[in-house]
Short mmCIF file of C-alpha atoms and ligand atoms in Angstrom, two decimals:
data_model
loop_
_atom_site.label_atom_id
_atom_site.label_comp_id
_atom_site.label_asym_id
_atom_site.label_seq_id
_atom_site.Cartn_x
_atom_site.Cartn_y
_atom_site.Cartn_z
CA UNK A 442 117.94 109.60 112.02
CA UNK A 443 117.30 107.43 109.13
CA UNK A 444 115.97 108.73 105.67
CA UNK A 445 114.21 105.72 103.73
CA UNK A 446 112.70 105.76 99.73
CA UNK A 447 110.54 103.41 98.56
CA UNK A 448 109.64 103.53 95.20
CA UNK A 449 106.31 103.51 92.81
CA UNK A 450 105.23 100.64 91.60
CA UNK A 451 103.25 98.57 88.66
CA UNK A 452 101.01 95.68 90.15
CA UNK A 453 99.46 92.95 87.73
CA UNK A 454 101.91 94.26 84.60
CA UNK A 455 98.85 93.57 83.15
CA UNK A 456 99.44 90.01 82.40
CA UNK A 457 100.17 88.68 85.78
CA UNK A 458 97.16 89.48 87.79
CA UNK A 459 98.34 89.81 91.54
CA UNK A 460 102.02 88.10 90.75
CA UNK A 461 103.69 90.25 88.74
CA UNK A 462 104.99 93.47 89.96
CA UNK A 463 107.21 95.97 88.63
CA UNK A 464 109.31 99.19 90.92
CA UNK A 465 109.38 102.20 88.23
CA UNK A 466 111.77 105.49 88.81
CA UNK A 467 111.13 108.31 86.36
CA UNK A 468 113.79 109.02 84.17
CA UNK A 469 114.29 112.55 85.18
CA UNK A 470 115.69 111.24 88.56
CA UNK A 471 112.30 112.51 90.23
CA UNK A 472 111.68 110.46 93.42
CA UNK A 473 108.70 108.76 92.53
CA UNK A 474 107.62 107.31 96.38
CA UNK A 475 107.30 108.03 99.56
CA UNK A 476 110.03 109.07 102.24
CA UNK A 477 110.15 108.03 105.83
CA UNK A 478 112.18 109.79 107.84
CA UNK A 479 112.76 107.95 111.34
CA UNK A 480 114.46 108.28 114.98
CA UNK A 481 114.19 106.76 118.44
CA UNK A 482 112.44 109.16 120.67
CA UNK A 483 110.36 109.27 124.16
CA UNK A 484 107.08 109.00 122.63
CA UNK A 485 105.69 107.72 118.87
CA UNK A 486 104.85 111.05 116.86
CA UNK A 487 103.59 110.65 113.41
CA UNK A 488 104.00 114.07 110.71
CA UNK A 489 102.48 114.04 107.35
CA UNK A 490 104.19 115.80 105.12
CA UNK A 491 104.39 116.30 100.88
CA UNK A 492 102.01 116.93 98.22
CA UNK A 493 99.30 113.95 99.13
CA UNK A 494 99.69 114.20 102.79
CA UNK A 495 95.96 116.01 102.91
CA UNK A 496 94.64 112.85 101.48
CA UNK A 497 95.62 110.85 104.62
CA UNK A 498 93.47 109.66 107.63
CA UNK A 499 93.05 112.78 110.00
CA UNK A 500 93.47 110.08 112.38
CA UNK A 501 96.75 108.75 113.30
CA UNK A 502 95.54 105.47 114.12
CA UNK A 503 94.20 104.55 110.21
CA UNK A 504 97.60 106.00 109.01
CA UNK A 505 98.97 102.48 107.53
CA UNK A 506 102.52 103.60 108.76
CA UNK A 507 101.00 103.81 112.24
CA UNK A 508 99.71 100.18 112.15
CA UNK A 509 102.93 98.86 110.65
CA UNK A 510 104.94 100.25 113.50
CA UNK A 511 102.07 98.89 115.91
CA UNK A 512 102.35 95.33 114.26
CA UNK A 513 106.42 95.37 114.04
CA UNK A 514 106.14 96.07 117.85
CA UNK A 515 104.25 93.84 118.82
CA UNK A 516 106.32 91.24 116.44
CA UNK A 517 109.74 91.73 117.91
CA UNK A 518 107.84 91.93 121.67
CA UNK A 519 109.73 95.47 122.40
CA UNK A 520 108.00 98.82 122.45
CA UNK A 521 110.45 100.91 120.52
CA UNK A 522 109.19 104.63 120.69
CA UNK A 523 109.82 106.82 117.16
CA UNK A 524 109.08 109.98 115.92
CA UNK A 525 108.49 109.48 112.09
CA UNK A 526 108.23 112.10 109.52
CA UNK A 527 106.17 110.32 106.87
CA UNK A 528 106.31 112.45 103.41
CA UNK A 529 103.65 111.48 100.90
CA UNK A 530 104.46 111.77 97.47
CA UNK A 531 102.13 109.02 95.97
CA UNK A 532 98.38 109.47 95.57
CA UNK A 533 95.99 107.28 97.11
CA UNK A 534 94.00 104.83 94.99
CA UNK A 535 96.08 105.78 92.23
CA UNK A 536 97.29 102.48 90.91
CA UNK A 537 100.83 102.91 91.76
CA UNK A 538 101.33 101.44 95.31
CA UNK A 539 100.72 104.01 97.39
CA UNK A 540 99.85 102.18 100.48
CA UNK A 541 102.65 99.60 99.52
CA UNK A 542 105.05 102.65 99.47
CA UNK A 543 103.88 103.60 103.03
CA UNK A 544 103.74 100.26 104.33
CA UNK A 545 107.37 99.20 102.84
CA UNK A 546 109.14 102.33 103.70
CA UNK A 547 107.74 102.41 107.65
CA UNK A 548 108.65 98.63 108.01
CA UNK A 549 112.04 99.05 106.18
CA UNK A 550 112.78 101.83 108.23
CA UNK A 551 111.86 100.52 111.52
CA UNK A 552 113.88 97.26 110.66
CA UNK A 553 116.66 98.65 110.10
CA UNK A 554 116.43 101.27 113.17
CA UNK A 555 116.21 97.96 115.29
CA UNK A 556 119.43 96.66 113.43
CA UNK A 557 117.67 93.96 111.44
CA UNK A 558 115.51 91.58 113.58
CA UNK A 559 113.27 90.72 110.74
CA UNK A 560 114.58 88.49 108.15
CA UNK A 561 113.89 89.80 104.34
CA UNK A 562 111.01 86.85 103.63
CA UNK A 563 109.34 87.89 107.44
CA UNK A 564 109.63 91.61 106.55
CA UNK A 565 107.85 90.65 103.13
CA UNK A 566 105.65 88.71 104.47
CA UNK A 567 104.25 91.08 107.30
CA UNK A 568 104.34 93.60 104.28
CA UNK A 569 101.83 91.69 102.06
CA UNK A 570 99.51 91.13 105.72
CA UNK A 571 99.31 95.23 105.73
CA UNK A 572 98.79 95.59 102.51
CA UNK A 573 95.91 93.04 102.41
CA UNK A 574 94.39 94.74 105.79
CA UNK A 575 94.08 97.61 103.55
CA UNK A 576 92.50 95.94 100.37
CA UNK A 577 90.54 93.04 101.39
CA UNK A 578 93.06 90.11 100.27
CA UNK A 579 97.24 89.81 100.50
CA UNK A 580 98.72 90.51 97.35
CA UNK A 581 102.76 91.04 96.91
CA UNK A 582 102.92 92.30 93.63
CA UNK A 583 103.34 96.04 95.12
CA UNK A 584 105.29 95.39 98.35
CA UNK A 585 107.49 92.74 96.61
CA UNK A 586 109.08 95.34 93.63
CA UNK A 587 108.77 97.91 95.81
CA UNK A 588 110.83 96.33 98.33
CA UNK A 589 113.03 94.63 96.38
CA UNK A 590 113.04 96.42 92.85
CA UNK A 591 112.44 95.34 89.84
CA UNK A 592 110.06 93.40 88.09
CA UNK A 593 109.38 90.81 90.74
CA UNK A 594 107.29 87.33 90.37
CA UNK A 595 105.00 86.41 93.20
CA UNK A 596 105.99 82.26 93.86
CA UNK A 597 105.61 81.62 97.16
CA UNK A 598 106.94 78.45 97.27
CA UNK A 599 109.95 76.77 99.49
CA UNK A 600 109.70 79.49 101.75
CA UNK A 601 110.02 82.17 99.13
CA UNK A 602 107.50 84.84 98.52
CA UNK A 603 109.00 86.26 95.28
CA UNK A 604 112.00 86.38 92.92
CA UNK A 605 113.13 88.93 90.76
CA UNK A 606 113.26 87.71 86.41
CA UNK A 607 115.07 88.98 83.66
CA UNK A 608 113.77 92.49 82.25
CA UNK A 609 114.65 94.33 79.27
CA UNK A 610 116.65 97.25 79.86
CA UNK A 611 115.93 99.45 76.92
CA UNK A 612 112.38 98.72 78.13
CA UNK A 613 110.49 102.62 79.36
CA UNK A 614 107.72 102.19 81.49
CA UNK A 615 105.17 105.31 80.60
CA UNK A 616 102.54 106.10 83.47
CA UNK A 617 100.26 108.47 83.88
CA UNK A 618 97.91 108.86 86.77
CA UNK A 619 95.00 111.11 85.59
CA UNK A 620 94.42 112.39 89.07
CA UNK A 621 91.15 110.43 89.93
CA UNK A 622 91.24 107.77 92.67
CA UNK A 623 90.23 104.58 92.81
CA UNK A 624 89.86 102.09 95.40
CA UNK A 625 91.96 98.82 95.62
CA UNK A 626 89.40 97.19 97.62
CA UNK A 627 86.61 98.33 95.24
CA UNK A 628 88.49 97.41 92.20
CA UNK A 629 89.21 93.89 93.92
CA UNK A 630 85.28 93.45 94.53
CA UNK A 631 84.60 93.68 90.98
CA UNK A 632 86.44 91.10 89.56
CA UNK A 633 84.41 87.31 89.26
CA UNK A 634 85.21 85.04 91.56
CA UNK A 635 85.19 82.22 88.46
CA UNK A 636 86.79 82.33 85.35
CA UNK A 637 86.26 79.97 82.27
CA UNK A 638 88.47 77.13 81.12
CA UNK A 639 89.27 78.83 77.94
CA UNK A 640 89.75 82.44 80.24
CA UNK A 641 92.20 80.00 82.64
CA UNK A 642 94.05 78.98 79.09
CA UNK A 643 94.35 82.08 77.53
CA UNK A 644 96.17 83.61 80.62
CA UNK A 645 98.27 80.93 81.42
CA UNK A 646 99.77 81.24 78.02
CA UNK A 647 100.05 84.86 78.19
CA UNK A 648 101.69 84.59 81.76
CA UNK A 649 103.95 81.45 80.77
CA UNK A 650 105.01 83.12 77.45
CA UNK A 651 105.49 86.66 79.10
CA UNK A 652 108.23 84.22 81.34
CA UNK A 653 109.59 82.65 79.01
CA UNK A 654 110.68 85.39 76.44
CA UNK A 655 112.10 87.36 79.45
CA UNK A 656 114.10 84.80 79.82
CA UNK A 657 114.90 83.99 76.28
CA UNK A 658 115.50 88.09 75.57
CA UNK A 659 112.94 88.16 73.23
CA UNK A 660 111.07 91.24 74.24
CA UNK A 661 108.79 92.06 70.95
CA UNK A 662 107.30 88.67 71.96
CA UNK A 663 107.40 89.62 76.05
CA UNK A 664 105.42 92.70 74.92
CA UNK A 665 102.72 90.55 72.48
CA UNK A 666 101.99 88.71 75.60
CA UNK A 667 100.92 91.21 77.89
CA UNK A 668 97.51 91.29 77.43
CA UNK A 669 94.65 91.49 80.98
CA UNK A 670 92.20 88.57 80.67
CA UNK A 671 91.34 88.80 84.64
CA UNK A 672 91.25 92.60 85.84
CA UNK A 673 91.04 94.61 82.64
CA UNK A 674 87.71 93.37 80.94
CA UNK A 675 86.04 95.06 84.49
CA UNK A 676 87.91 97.36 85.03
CA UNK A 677 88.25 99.39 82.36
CA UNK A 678 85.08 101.07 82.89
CA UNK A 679 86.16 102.76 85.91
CA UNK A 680 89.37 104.59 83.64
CA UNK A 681 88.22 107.47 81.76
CA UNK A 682 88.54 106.60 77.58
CA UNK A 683 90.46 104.06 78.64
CA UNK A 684 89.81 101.84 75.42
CA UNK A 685 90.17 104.99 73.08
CA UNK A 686 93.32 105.62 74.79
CA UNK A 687 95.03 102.34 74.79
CA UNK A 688 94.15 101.97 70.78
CA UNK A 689 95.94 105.48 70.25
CA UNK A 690 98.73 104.83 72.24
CA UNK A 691 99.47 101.51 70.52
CA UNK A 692 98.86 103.43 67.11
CA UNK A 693 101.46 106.01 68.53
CA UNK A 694 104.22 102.72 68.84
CA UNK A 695 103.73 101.52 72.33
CA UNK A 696 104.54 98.10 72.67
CA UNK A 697 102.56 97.17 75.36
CA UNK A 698 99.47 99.17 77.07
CA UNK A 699 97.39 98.31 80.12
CA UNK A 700 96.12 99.10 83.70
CA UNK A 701 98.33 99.88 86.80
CA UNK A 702 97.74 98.14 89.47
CA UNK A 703 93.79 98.28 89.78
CA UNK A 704 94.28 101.75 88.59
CA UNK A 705 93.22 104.15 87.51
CA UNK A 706 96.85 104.73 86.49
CA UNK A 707 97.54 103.12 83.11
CA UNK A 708 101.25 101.98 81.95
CA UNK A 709 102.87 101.94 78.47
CA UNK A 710 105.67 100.21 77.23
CA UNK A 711 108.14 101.23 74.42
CA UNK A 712 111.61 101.20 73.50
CA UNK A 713 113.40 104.65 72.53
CA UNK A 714 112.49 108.15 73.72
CA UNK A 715 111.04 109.33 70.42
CA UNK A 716 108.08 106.97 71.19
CA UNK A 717 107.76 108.24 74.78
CA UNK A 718 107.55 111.22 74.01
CA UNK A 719 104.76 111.27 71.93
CA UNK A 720 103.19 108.92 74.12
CA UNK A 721 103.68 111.01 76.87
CA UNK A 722 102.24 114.35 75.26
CA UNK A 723 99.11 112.26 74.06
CA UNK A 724 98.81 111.59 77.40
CA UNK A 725 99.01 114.69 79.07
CA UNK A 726 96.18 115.90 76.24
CA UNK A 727 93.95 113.15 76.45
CA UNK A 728 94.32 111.21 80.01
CA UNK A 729 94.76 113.38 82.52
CA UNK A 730 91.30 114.46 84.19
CA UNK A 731 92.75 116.88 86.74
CA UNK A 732 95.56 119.59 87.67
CA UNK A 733 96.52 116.85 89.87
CA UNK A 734 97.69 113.85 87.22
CA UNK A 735 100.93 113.56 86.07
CA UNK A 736 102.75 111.63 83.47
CA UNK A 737 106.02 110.17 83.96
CA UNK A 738 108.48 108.19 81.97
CA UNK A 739 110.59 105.90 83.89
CA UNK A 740 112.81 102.85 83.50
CA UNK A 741 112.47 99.87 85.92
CA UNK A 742 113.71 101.04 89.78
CA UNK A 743 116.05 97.36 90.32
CA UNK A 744 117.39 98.67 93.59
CA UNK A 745 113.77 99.01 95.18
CA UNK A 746 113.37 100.77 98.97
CA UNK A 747 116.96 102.18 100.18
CA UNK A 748 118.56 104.41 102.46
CA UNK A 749 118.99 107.73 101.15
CA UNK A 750 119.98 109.64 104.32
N1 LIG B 966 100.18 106.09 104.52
C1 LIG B 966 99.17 105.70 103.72
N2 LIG B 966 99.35 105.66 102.38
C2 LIG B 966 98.36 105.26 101.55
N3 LIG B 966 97.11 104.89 101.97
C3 LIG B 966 96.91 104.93 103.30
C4 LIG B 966 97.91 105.32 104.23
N4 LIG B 966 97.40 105.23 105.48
C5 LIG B 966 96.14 104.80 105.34
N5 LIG B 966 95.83 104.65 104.03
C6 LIG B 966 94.52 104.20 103.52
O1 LIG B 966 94.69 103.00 102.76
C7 LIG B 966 93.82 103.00 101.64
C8 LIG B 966 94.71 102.86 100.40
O2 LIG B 966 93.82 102.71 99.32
P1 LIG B 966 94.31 101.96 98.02
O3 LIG B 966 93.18 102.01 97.08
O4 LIG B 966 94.89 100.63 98.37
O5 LIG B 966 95.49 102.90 97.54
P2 LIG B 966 96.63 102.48 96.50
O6 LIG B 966 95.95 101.64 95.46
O7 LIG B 966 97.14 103.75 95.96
O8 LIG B 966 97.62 101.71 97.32
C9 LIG B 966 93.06 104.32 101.66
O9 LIG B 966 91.80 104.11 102.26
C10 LIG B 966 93.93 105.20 102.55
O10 LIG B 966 93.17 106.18 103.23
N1 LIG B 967 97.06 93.06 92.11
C1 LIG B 967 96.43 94.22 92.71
C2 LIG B 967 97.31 95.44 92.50
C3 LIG B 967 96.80 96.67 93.18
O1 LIG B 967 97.68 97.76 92.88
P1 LIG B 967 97.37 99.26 93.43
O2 LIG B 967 98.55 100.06 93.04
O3 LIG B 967 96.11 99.68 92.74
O4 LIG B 967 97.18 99.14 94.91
C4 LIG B 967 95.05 94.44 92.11
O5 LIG B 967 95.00 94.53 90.88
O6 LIG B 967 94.07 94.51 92.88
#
């Protein structure tokens, strides 16, 4: 039996709208993911376990892992028969990869059950088709950190999907999901298909200059440049207070503030404890819509999915 983690993750980092993508694990050591658990037996059995597992498809043929064992299958042209306990720990339509946890812990697992017949890039790359038969379009910027860890940019070029850059490690990475969900797909369907020259300006900049001080280890000026001119300015209706909240919290000393993934999670940036925790308590007060939500202060997750049993 095989015991896989993949971890949580934030897509967009709000300046890199479906290319930048960041794994998070909570400080406290809490396993923020889901866990596949995985053996070879005489007929595929699926079990939902863990605190979201009621918000899964009743039927075992929607369940995301069930396709990506289907699709692996068919892929490597052998019927391998599993029983897989799937436990999910990440809400659905939260903002923080849920379906990408699913999806890169069943096709991790499964790989590595078959000792390894899918490259990296072809396990990545049948990742991102799952993930965009669940939202409408491929997108890496969940499966990619949360396969690989850390804060991952989406290139696909010479044969590469994505490659990890330079991050600051005194960075924390606050979330809080405020126990609403929200749709990928519908958040997708919002956004213009057209964006103005000086739009297409003003986020190249922001992107390039994000890049460029990771790089250069400059992170005040990292932080100044992540700012959301493609998802934010229509989706920030769907997140409760969200403008109130992202003014307070950058009152409060957060260095950076923005949406998770298409949300309605919501991510904050700072750089010592004392900051996180009061952005963390405002949080709990003032963000959190249900008995559900949760905050949770993490640091980047650079290992990404792994064996833990
Ligand atoms: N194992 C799974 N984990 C997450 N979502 C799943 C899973 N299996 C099927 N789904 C479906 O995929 C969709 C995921 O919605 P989405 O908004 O993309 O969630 P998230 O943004 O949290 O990844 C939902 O309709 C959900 O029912
Ligand atoms: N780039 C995507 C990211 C979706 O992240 P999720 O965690 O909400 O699935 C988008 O913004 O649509």
């Amino acid at each position: 039996m095989i015991k896989v983690y993949a971890p949580a993750s934030i897509g967009n980092v709000g300046v890199g709208f479906d290319i930048l993508g960041a794994a998070i694990l909570p400080t406290d050591g809490t396993l923020l993911g889901d866990l596949i658990q995985i053996k070879q037996s005489k007929e595929f059995q699926l079990t939902n376990i863990g605190t979201f597992a009621h918000q899964l498809p009743k039927n075992i043929k929607d369940n995301i892992v069930w396709k990506c064992w289907d699709q692996f299958c068919k892929i490597i042209k052998k019927k391998i028969l599993v029983t897989i306990v799937l436990e999910k720990n990440m809400p659905i339509g939260s903002g923080l990869g849920s379906s990408a946890c699913s999806i890169v812990s069943s096709l991790f697992a499964m790989n590595e059950l078959c000792n390894r017949p899918l490259s990296t890039n072809k396990l990545l790359k049948l990742m991102g088709k799952l993930e965009g038969e669940i939202s409408g379009s491929i997108h890496y910027d969940n499966v990619s950190p949360c396969y690989l860890g850390g804060l991952q940019l989406i290139i696909e070029k010479n044969n590469k999907i994505s490659q990890k850059i330079p991050n600051f490690k005194n960075w924390l990475w606050i979330i809080a999901w405020p126990g609403i969900k929200i749709s990928t797909a519908d958040a997708r369907a919002l956004l213009p298909s057209q964006y103005t020259r000086t739009t297409c300006i003003k986020h190249s900049r922001n992107l390039s200059g994000f890049i460029h001080a990771s790089y250069t280890m400059q992170p005040k000026l990292a932080a100044n440049f992540i700012t959301d001119v493609i998802a934010e300015p229509y989706r920030s209706k769907l997140l409760p207070n969200f403008t109130q909240t992202k003014t307070t919290i950058k009152k409060i000393g957060a260095l950076a503030c923005g949406i998770s993934g298409s949300g309605p999670s919501i991510f904050a940036i700072c750089d010592n404890d004392l900051t996180a925790k009061k952005i963390s308590k405002y949080l709990a007060n003032h963000y959190i819509q249900s008995k559900q939500g949760f905050v949770q202060v993490c640091k980047l997750d650079t290992v990404g999915t792994r064996i833990i049993g």
